[in-house]
Amino acid sequence: MAGSVIVTVQGLDGNRLELEMQTSESVENLRERISEEWALDSDGFRLFAGTSLLNDTTEINEVALSDGVQLVKFDPLPNLGLFEQSNHHGIEVRGLGGKCTSLVKTSGSPDSNNVFVRHAIREPCFVEFQVVRSRDEMSFGVTYEAEQVERVSGFGNLHLTNTWTYSKRKSMPVLLFAGKRVNPAGEFGFVEDDRVAVYADPQEQLVKFYKNGKLAASNLPGSPLPAENDRPLRIYAMVDEWH
């Protein structure tokens, strides 16, 4: 039986907002209400409950609201939603309504492709990926060496020392941080239908990986990103297996 609940929203500027919501409503409904109350662009912020990033389709009754929710503003940075075809063969980048694209492996040659999103990262930001199908290897990661990493295929990814990746565990380890392979106990990375978010902060030399809204891994303190330099940080996906 549906009921109602008071949701407390905390802004980074110290402002608080209390909204009565039906428990059957979604996080997207909550974001729309917040947009109206605080005159915000609904594409310009996300909501966290503790360390969990809230997905728009999640119902209010599924969210732990004891400490309220935290609003985090961000610049939508539209190029973060767009894969870059570049000089790749064996993949197809397909449009999805203008705001984002999908990446599809269409051929077994080359063995795999490291495909970058368009945005050159010089500020804290994140990208969320929906894993629709994954029959073989798949990774998400960051690097300052985009030109080199883009040319790597297949088992060559295992020997990279300039990437920080979170992978589906097969030949690739779950985590590969600057060449160090880590398979945390009981952790197998992600599978089909999972959502994987990559949060990067070049100033803090930080990258975090979230699976289905929950923190899965962080590179700090043990494996910081290189200090900021003239080259931008880039986020990419590695896709394999086209059958």
CSV table of N, CA, C and O in Angstrom, one decimal, residues 1 3 7 29 50 60 65 67 84 93 118 143 145 158-159 201 203 214 220 224 229:
chain,number,residue,atom,x,y,z
A,1,MET,N,0.8,-1.2,0.0
A,1,MET,CA,0.0,0.0,0.0
A,1,MET,C,0.9,1.2,0.0
A,1,MET,O,1.8,1.4,0.8
A,3,GLY,N,2.3,5.0,0.5
A,3,GLY,CA,2.1,6.0,1.6
A,3,GLY,C,2.9,7.2,1.2
A,3,GLY,O,3.3,7.3,0.0
A,7,VAL,N,11.0,13.9,2.5
A,7,VAL,CA,12.4,13.7,2.0
A,7,VAL,C,13.1,15.0,2.3
A,7,VAL,O,12.7,16.1,1.8
A,29,ASN,N,11.0,11.8,-10.2
A,29,ASN,CA,9.9,12.7,-9.7
A,29,ASN,C,10.5,13.7,-8.6
A,29,ASN,O,10.2,14.8,-8.6
A,50,GLY,N,23.8,8.8,1.2
A,50,GLY,CA,25.1,8.3,1.7
A,50,GLY,C,26.1,8.3,0.6
A,50,GLY,O,26.3,9.4,-0.1
A,60,ILE,N,11.1,5.8,-4.4
A,60,ILE,CA,11.4,6.4,-3.1
A,60,ILE,C,11.4,5.4,-2.0
A,60,ILE,O,12.3,5.5,-1.1
A,65,LEU,N,16.5,6.9,3.6
A,65,LEU,CA,16.3,8.3,3.8
A,65,LEU,C,16.5,8.8,5.2
A,65,LEU,O,16.2,10.0,5.5
A,67,ASP,N,19.1,9.9,6.7
A,67,ASP,CA,20.0,11.1,6.7
A,67,ASP,C,19.6,12.0,5.5
A,67,ASP,O,20.4,12.9,5.2
A,84,GLU,N,33.4,8.7,-29.2
A,84,GLU,CA,34.1,9.3,-30.3
A,84,GLU,C,34.5,8.1,-31.2
A,84,GLU,O,35.3,7.2,-30.8
A,93,VAL,N,29.1,3.7,-33.4
A,93,VAL,CA,28.6,4.6,-32.4
A,93,VAL,C,27.2,5.1,-32.9
A,93,VAL,O,27.1,5.7,-34.0
A,118,ARG,N,34.1,12.0,-25.7
A,118,ARG,CA,34.6,13.2,-26.4
A,118,ARG,C,35.2,14.2,-25.4
A,118,ARG,O,36.2,14.9,-25.7
A,143,THR,N,42.7,7.6,-18.5
A,143,THR,CA,44.1,7.7,-18.8
A,143,THR,C,44.4,9.1,-19.2
A,143,THR,O,43.6,9.8,-19.7
A,145,GLU,N,47.0,9.1,-21.4
A,145,GLU,CA,47.7,8.7,-22.6
A,145,GLU,C,46.7,8.2,-23.7
A,145,GLU,O,46.8,7.1,-24.1
A,158,LEU,N,46.2,-5.8,-20.8
A,158,LEU,CA,46.7,-6.3,-19.6
A,158,LEU,C,48.0,-5.7,-19.2
A,158,LEU,O,48.4,-5.7,-18.0
A,159,HIS,N,48.8,-5.2,-20.2
A,159,HIS,CA,50.1,-4.8,-19.9
A,159,HIS,C,50.3,-3.2,-19.9
A,159,HIS,O,51.4,-2.7,-19.7
A,201,ASP,N,38.5,13.2,-10.8
A,201,ASP,CA,38.8,14.5,-10.3
A,201,ASP,C,40.3,14.7,-10.5
A,201,ASP,O,41.1,14.2,-9.7
A,203,GLN,N,42.3,17.2,-10.2
A,203,GLN,CA,43.0,18.0,-9.1
A,203,GLN,C,43.4,17.1,-7.9
A,203,GLN,O,44.4,17.3,-7.3
A,214,LYS,N,26.4,2.2,-6.2
A,214,LYS,CA,27.2,2.0,-5.0
A,214,LYS,C,28.7,2.0,-5.3
A,214,LYS,O,29.1,1.5,-6.3
A,220,LEU,N,42.4,5.8,-4.6
A,220,LEU,CA,43.1,6.4,-3.5
A,220,LEU,C,42.9,5.6,-2.2
A,220,LEU,O,41.8,5.0,-2.0
A,224,PRO,N,47.4,6.9,-6.8
A,224,PRO,CA,46.9,8.2,-7.4
A,224,PRO,C,47.1,8.3,-8.9
A,224,PRO,O,48.1,7.8,-9.4
A,229,ASN,N,48.6,17.9,-15.8
A,229,ASN,CA,49.7,18.3,-16.8
A,229,ASN,C,48.9,18.9,-18.0
A,229,ASN,O,47.8,19.2,-17.9
